mmCIF file of C-alpha atoms in Angstrom:
data_model
loop_
_atom_site.group_PDB
_atom_site.id
_atom_site.type_symbol
_atom_site.label_atom_id
_atom_site.label_comp_id
_atom_site.label_asym_id
_atom_site.label_seq_id
_atom_site.Cartn_x
_atom_site.Cartn_y
_atom_site.Cartn_z
ATOM 1 C CA UNK A 1 93.591 74.454 36.178
ATOM 2 C CA UNK A 2 94.776 72.917 32.489
ATOM 3 C CA UNK A 3 98.796 70.844 33.138
ATOM 4 C CA UNK A 4 100.247 72.183 30.645
ATOM 5 C CA UNK A 5 103.418 71.743 28.877
ATOM 6 C CA UNK A 6 105.810 74.469 28.131
ATOM 7 C CA UNK A 7 105.079 75.625 25.269
ATOM 8 C CA UNK A 8 109.083 75.024 23.176
ATOM 9 C CA UNK A 9 109.561 74.259 19.450
ATOM 10 C CA UNK A 10 111.255 71.456 18.542
ATOM 11 C CA UNK A 11 113.042 70.496 14.678
ATOM 12 C CA UNK A 12 111.062 67.069 13.636
ATOM 13 C CA UNK A 13 111.377 65.384 16.365
ATOM 14 C CA UNK A 14 108.718 62.543 16.954
ATOM 15 C CA UNK A 15 106.160 63.348 19.668
ATOM 16 C CA UNK A 16 104.386 59.791 20.724
ATOM 17 C CA UNK A 17 101.437 60.846 22.697
ATOM 18 C CA UNK A 18 99.940 58.325 24.886
ATOM 19 C CA UNK A 19 96.446 57.371 25.970
ATOM 20 C CA UNK A 20 96.136 57.171 29.479
ATOM 21 C CA UNK A 21 93.625 54.175 30.596
ATOM 22 C CA UNK A 22 93.916 51.138 28.895
ATOM 23 C CA UNK A 23 97.567 52.308 27.787
ATOM 24 C CA UNK A 24 99.624 53.580 30.524
ATOM 25 C CA UNK A 25 97.332 52.427 33.637
ATOM 26 C CA UNK A 26 95.083 48.546 33.580
ATOM 27 C CA UNK A 27 92.837 50.726 34.574
ATOM 28 C CA UNK A 28 89.310 50.096 31.955
ATOM 29 C CA UNK A 29 88.414 46.288 33.482
ATOM 30 C CA UNK A 30 88.054 48.294 37.179
ATOM 31 C CA UNK A 31 86.259 51.082 35.432
ATOM 32 C CA UNK A 32 84.189 49.469 33.385
ATOM 33 C CA UNK A 33 83.620 47.260 35.949
ATOM 34 C CA UNK A 34 82.366 49.994 38.181
ATOM 35 C CA UNK A 35 80.232 51.463 36.016
ATOM 36 C CA UNK A 36 78.257 48.631 35.203
ATOM 37 C CA UNK A 37 77.556 47.813 38.904
ATOM 38 C CA UNK A 38 76.149 51.792 39.396
ATOM 39 C CA UNK A 39 74.161 51.799 36.233
ATOM 40 C CA UNK A 40 72.592 48.592 37.451
ATOM 41 C CA UNK A 41 72.171 50.186 40.746
ATOM 42 C CA UNK A 42 70.652 52.708 39.195
ATOM 43 C CA UNK A 43 68.271 51.025 36.856
ATOM 44 C CA UNK A 44 69.896 50.560 33.700
ATOM 45 C CA UNK A 45 71.336 47.091 33.939
ATOM 46 C CA UNK A 46 74.128 46.494 32.065
ATOM 47 C CA UNK A 47 77.700 43.991 32.005
ATOM 48 C CA UNK A 48 81.115 45.011 32.324
ATOM 49 C CA UNK A 49 81.554 43.623 28.489
ATOM 50 C CA UNK A 50 78.337 46.088 27.660
ATOM 51 C CA UNK A 51 80.309 49.162 29.663
ATOM 52 C CA UNK A 52 83.241 48.525 27.353
ATOM 53 C CA UNK A 53 81.494 48.353 23.847
ATOM 54 C CA UNK A 54 79.548 51.512 25.185
ATOM 55 C CA UNK A 55 81.798 53.514 27.332
ATOM 56 C CA UNK A 56 85.930 53.151 26.534
ATOM 57 C CA UNK A 57 88.178 56.007 25.225
ATOM 58 C CA UNK A 58 84.731 58.400 26.073
ATOM 59 C CA UNK A 59 85.263 61.653 28.287
ATOM 60 C CA UNK A 60 81.944 61.851 31.531
ATOM 61 C CA UNK A 61 80.071 64.050 28.921
ATOM 62 C CA UNK A 62 79.985 61.651 26.233
ATOM 63 C CA UNK A 63 79.054 58.645 28.781
ATOM 64 C CA UNK A 64 76.365 60.915 30.137
ATOM 65 C CA UNK A 65 74.776 61.844 27.066
ATOM 66 C CA UNK A 66 74.415 58.183 25.866
ATOM 67 C CA UNK A 67 73.855 56.749 29.041
ATOM 68 C CA UNK A 68 70.501 59.424 28.854
ATOM 69 C CA UNK A 69 69.887 57.973 25.384
ATOM 70 C CA UNK A 70 69.713 54.486 27.363
ATOM 71 C CA UNK A 71 67.552 55.251 29.857
ATOM 72 C CA UNK A 72 64.848 57.538 27.339
ATOM 73 C CA UNK A 73 65.029 60.323 30.351
ATOM 74 C CA UNK A 74 67.595 62.587 32.338
ATOM 75 C CA UNK A 75 71.202 60.764 34.259
ATOM 76 C CA UNK A 76 70.087 59.809 37.564
ATOM 77 C CA UNK A 77 71.753 62.653 40.267
ATOM 78 C CA UNK A 78 74.558 61.195 41.804
ATOM 79 C CA UNK A 79 75.478 58.525 39.263
ATOM 80 C CA UNK A 80 79.013 60.178 38.548
ATOM 81 C CA UNK A 81 79.468 60.087 42.063
ATOM 82 C CA UNK A 82 78.486 56.744 42.597
ATOM 83 C CA UNK A 83 80.576 55.951 39.911
ATOM 84 C CA UNK A 84 83.040 57.654 40.700
ATOM 85 C CA UNK A 85 83.678 56.483 44.411
ATOM 86 C CA UNK A 86 83.344 52.388 43.089
ATOM 87 C CA UNK A 87 85.951 53.295 40.030
ATOM 88 C CA UNK A 88 88.017 54.641 43.353
ATOM 89 C CA UNK A 89 88.038 51.690 45.891
ATOM 90 C CA UNK A 90 88.244 49.382 42.730
ATOM 91 C CA UNK A 91 91.715 51.701 41.250
ATOM 92 C CA UNK A 92 92.675 51.798 45.443
ATOM 93 C CA UNK A 93 92.687 47.644 45.273
ATOM 94 C CA UNK A 94 95.755 47.276 43.328
ATOM 95 C CA UNK A 95 95.641 48.969 39.812
ATOM 96 C CA UNK A 96 98.724 48.592 37.696
ATOM 97 C CA UNK A 97 100.918 50.094 34.694
ATOM 98 C CA UNK A 98 100.461 48.496 31.919
ATOM 99 C CA UNK A 99 102.917 45.787 31.792
ATOM 100 C CA UNK A 100 105.892 46.581 29.531
ATOM 101 C CA UNK A 101 104.941 50.191 29.574
ATOM 102 C CA UNK A 102 107.465 51.609 31.224
ATOM 103 C CA UNK A 103 110.367 49.925 29.017
ATOM 104 C CA UNK A 104 108.867 51.089 25.692
ATOM 105 C CA UNK A 105 108.486 54.793 26.936
ATOM 106 C CA UNK A 106 112.177 54.331 28.231
ATOM 107 C CA UNK A 107 113.187 53.027 24.154
ATOM 108 C CA UNK A 108 111.341 55.748 22.543
ATOM 109 C CA UNK A 109 112.680 58.668 24.613
ATOM 110 C CA UNK A 110 115.838 57.199 23.885
ATOM 111 C CA UNK A 111 115.389 56.748 20.456
ATOM 112 C CA UNK A 112 115.245 60.535 20.484
ATOM 113 C CA UNK A 113 111.184 60.988 20.846
ATOM 114 C CA UNK A 114 109.186 63.601 23.410
ATOM 115 C CA UNK A 115 105.903 61.918 24.883
ATOM 116 C CA UNK A 116 103.254 63.295 26.814
ATOM 117 C CA UNK A 117 99.819 61.981 27.687
ATOM 118 C CA UNK A 118 96.417 62.709 26.308
ATOM 119 C CA UNK A 119 92.790 61.866 28.035
ATOM 120 C CA UNK A 120 89.464 61.653 28.079
ATOM 121 C CA UNK A 121 89.638 61.492 31.955
ATOM 122 C CA UNK A 122 90.270 65.104 34.168
ATOM 123 C CA UNK A 123 92.914 65.759 35.507
ATOM 124 C CA UNK A 124 92.986 64.379 38.831
ATOM 125 C CA UNK A 125 91.776 61.491 37.639
ATOM 126 C CA UNK A 126 95.201 61.143 35.593
ATOM 127 C CA UNK A 127 97.085 62.251 38.771
ATOM 128 C CA UNK A 128 95.199 59.539 40.801
ATOM 129 C CA UNK A 129 95.726 57.141 38.489
ATOM 130 C CA UNK A 130 99.216 57.750 37.200
ATOM 131 C CA UNK A 131 100.122 58.241 40.706
ATOM 132 C CA UNK A 132 99.143 55.027 41.940
ATOM 133 C CA UNK A 133 101.303 53.657 39.240
ATOM 134 C CA UNK A 134 104.388 55.358 39.575
ATOM 135 C CA UNK A 135 103.907 57.502 36.521
ATOM 136 C CA UNK A 136 102.847 60.913 37.165
ATOM 137 C CA UNK A 137 106.354 62.281 38.079
ATOM 138 C CA UNK A 138 107.354 60.796 34.667
ATOM 139 C CA UNK A 139 104.841 63.086 32.961
ATOM 140 C CA UNK A 140 104.586 65.903 35.043
ATOM 141 C CA UNK A 141 103.762 68.873 33.426
ATOM 142 C CA UNK A 142 102.966 67.127 29.810
ATOM 143 C CA UNK A 143 99.580 65.173 30.530
ATOM 144 C CA UNK A 144 96.301 66.969 28.304
ATOM 145 C CA UNK A 145 93.144 66.128 29.234
ATOM 146 C CA UNK A 146 89.694 66.297 26.986
ATOM 147 C CA UNK A 147 88.338 68.794 29.515
ATOM 148 C CA UNK A 148 91.414 71.577 28.336
ATOM 149 C CA UNK A 149 89.616 71.577 25.009
ATOM 150 C CA UNK A 150 85.719 72.185 23.951
ATOM 151 C CA UNK A 151 85.805 68.587 22.335
ATOM 152 C CA UNK A 152 86.491 65.303 23.194
ATOM 153 C CA UNK A 153 87.199 62.189 21.347
ATOM 154 C CA UNK A 154 86.211 61.281 18.368
ATOM 155 C CA UNK A 155 87.334 65.205 17.947
ATOM 156 C CA UNK A 156 90.575 65.869 17.157
ATOM 157 C CA UNK A 157 90.907 68.721 19.349
ATOM 158 C CA UNK A 158 92.559 67.082 22.336
ATOM 159 C CA UNK A 159 95.503 65.722 20.103
ATOM 160 C CA UNK A 160 95.896 68.831 18.306
ATOM 161 C CA UNK A 161 95.873 70.691 21.627
ATOM 162 C CA UNK A 162 98.776 68.520 23.200
ATOM 163 C CA UNK A 163 101.004 68.682 19.676
ATOM 164 C CA UNK A 164 100.347 72.551 19.855
ATOM 165 C CA UNK A 165 101.624 72.600 23.762
ATOM 166 C CA UNK A 166 104.798 70.324 22.739
ATOM 167 C CA UNK A 167 105.841 72.317 19.955
ATOM 168 C CA UNK A 168 105.222 69.598 17.564
ATOM 169 C CA UNK A 169 103.618 69.643 14.029
ATOM 170 C CA UNK A 170 100.493 66.989 13.510
ATOM 171 C CA UNK A 171 101.958 65.505 11.202
ATOM 172 C CA UNK A 172 105.144 64.197 13.426
ATOM 173 C CA UNK A 173 103.052 63.085 16.126
ATOM 174 C CA UNK A 174 102.583 59.258 16.724
ATOM 175 C CA UNK A 175 98.845 58.622 18.883
ATOM 176 C CA UNK A 176 99.014 55.077 20.674
ATOM 177 C CA UNK A 177 95.636 54.713 22.037
ATOM 178 C CA UNK A 178 93.269 52.182 22.618
ATOM 179 C CA UNK A 179 89.800 52.805 21.518
ATOM 180 C CA UNK A 180 87.253 53.014 18.501
ATOM 181 C CA UNK A 181 86.986 56.982 19.099
ATOM 182 C CA UNK A 182 90.728 57.466 19.979
ATOM 183 C CA UNK A 183 91.896 56.413 17.335
ATOM 184 C CA UNK A 184 89.328 58.123 15.043
ATOM 185 C CA UNK A 185 90.190 61.442 16.898
ATOM 186 C CA UNK A 186 94.269 60.395 15.940
ATOM 187 C CA UNK A 187 93.440 60.427 12.204
ATOM 188 C CA UNK A 188 90.684 63.195 12.067
ATOM 189 C CA UNK A 189 94.021 65.601 13.865
ATOM 190 C CA UNK A 190 96.755 64.421 11.156
ATOM 191 C CA UNK A 191 98.398 62.041 13.189
ATOM 192 C CA UNK A 192 100.232 58.868 13.115
ATOM 193 C CA UNK A 193 98.011 56.361 15.050
ATOM 194 C CA UNK A 194 99.084 53.006 16.629
ATOM 195 C CA UNK A 195 95.957 50.773 18.097
ATOM 196 C CA UNK A 196 96.767 48.879 21.269
ATOM 197 C CA UNK A 197 94.930 45.752 21.700
ATOM 198 C CA UNK A 198 95.751 44.747 24.764
ATOM 199 C CA UNK A 199 92.446 44.576 25.551
ATOM 200 C CA UNK A 200 90.509 45.613 22.426
ATOM 201 C CA UNK A 201 89.974 43.251 20.099
ATOM 202 C CA UNK A 202 92.488 44.015 17.360
ATOM 203 C CA UNK A 203 88.987 44.602 15.124
ATOM 204 C CA UNK A 204 87.873 47.440 16.563
ATOM 205 C CA UNK A 205 90.730 49.285 16.076
ATOM 206 C CA UNK A 206 91.056 48.887 12.083
ATOM 207 C CA UNK A 207 91.382 52.365 11.470
ATOM 208 C CA UNK A 208 95.190 52.406 13.055
ATOM 209 C CA UNK A 209 97.800 52.585 10.676
ATOM 210 C CA UNK A 210 99.675 49.506 12.744
ATOM 211 C CA UNK A 211 97.813 47.677 15.675
ATOM 212 C CA UNK A 212 100.018 46.133 18.369
ATOM 213 C CA UNK A 213 99.207 43.768 20.844
ATOM 214 C CA UNK A 214 102.615 43.843 23.652
ATOM 215 C CA UNK A 215 104.055 46.949 25.053
ATOM 216 C CA UNK A 216 107.471 45.829 23.287
ATOM 217 C CA UNK A 217 106.447 45.834 19.836
ATOM 218 C CA UNK A 218 106.017 49.859 20.125
ATOM 219 C CA UNK A 219 109.638 51.340 20.262
ATOM 220 C CA UNK A 220 109.947 49.608 16.826
ATOM 221 C CA UNK A 221 106.479 51.170 14.879
ATOM 222 C CA UNK A 222 107.106 54.885 16.036
ATOM 223 C CA UNK A 223 109.592 56.351 13.288
ATOM 224 C CA UNK A 224 111.221 59.490 12.356
ATOM 225 C CA UNK A 225 109.126 62.079 10.900
ATOM 226 C CA UNK A 226 108.352 61.827 7.131
ATOM 227 C CA UNK A 227 109.081 58.244 7.584
ATOM 228 C CA UNK A 228 105.647 57.217 7.647
ATOM 229 C CA UNK A 229 104.332 54.569 10.335
ATOM 230 C CA UNK A 230 105.707 51.278 10.254
ATOM 231 C CA UNK A 231 103.458 48.343 10.129
ATOM 232 C CA UNK A 232 103.371 45.708 12.722
ATOM 233 C CA UNK A 233 104.207 41.681 11.869
ATOM 234 C CA UNK A 234 101.928 40.922 15.209
ATOM 235 C CA UNK A 235 98.354 41.345 15.037
ATOM 236 C CA UNK A 236 97.541 43.704 11.719
ATOM 237 C CA UNK A 237 99.281 46.025 9.219
#
């Protein structure tokens, strides 16, 4: 069942939409290493770096389609279950929130912005990872998954769904993303997008309005409605 925020009309407030993996929780190294190991065991040799390049930010259905292309045939039965078991074991072994993200959330909310989560992950996964890092209660009722919409990233559907559920126009939304497909989705939705390069090559986020490398920079990049994005003085403007 979808976890929806209560729809309400907001008078020109910014909505900051956080991706989950790699933006709120530092899950990507563990997740991609697990996927690489499982794919290698199923006959598709792959390093964690290969996995990150091929699958970062994508929904599982999109990952499966790419895996089938790489294999030149059907995805092996049981692959998803094997991956999720390996991934979740890695998460239990010390998953942490992205450094500085709690303070960044505090700051943007103190400035009057609304916040929510919109991720390619399913609700169970987000409940698990956000729960492990103590962030789930912070966003409860404002968590949106690609499974809630017809098309995941890079389509704009997920971000548009989140904005509509929160009662905010797309032009008043700022998306925080760490993947190229997420940046493309936010741009397609007509939203400001800030590329977080904590673990991502800044060049891969070139389509963002600004790219930043530490969560301490985020609050000053979030602007009031109609003002346009503030440009990062750090990695790229």
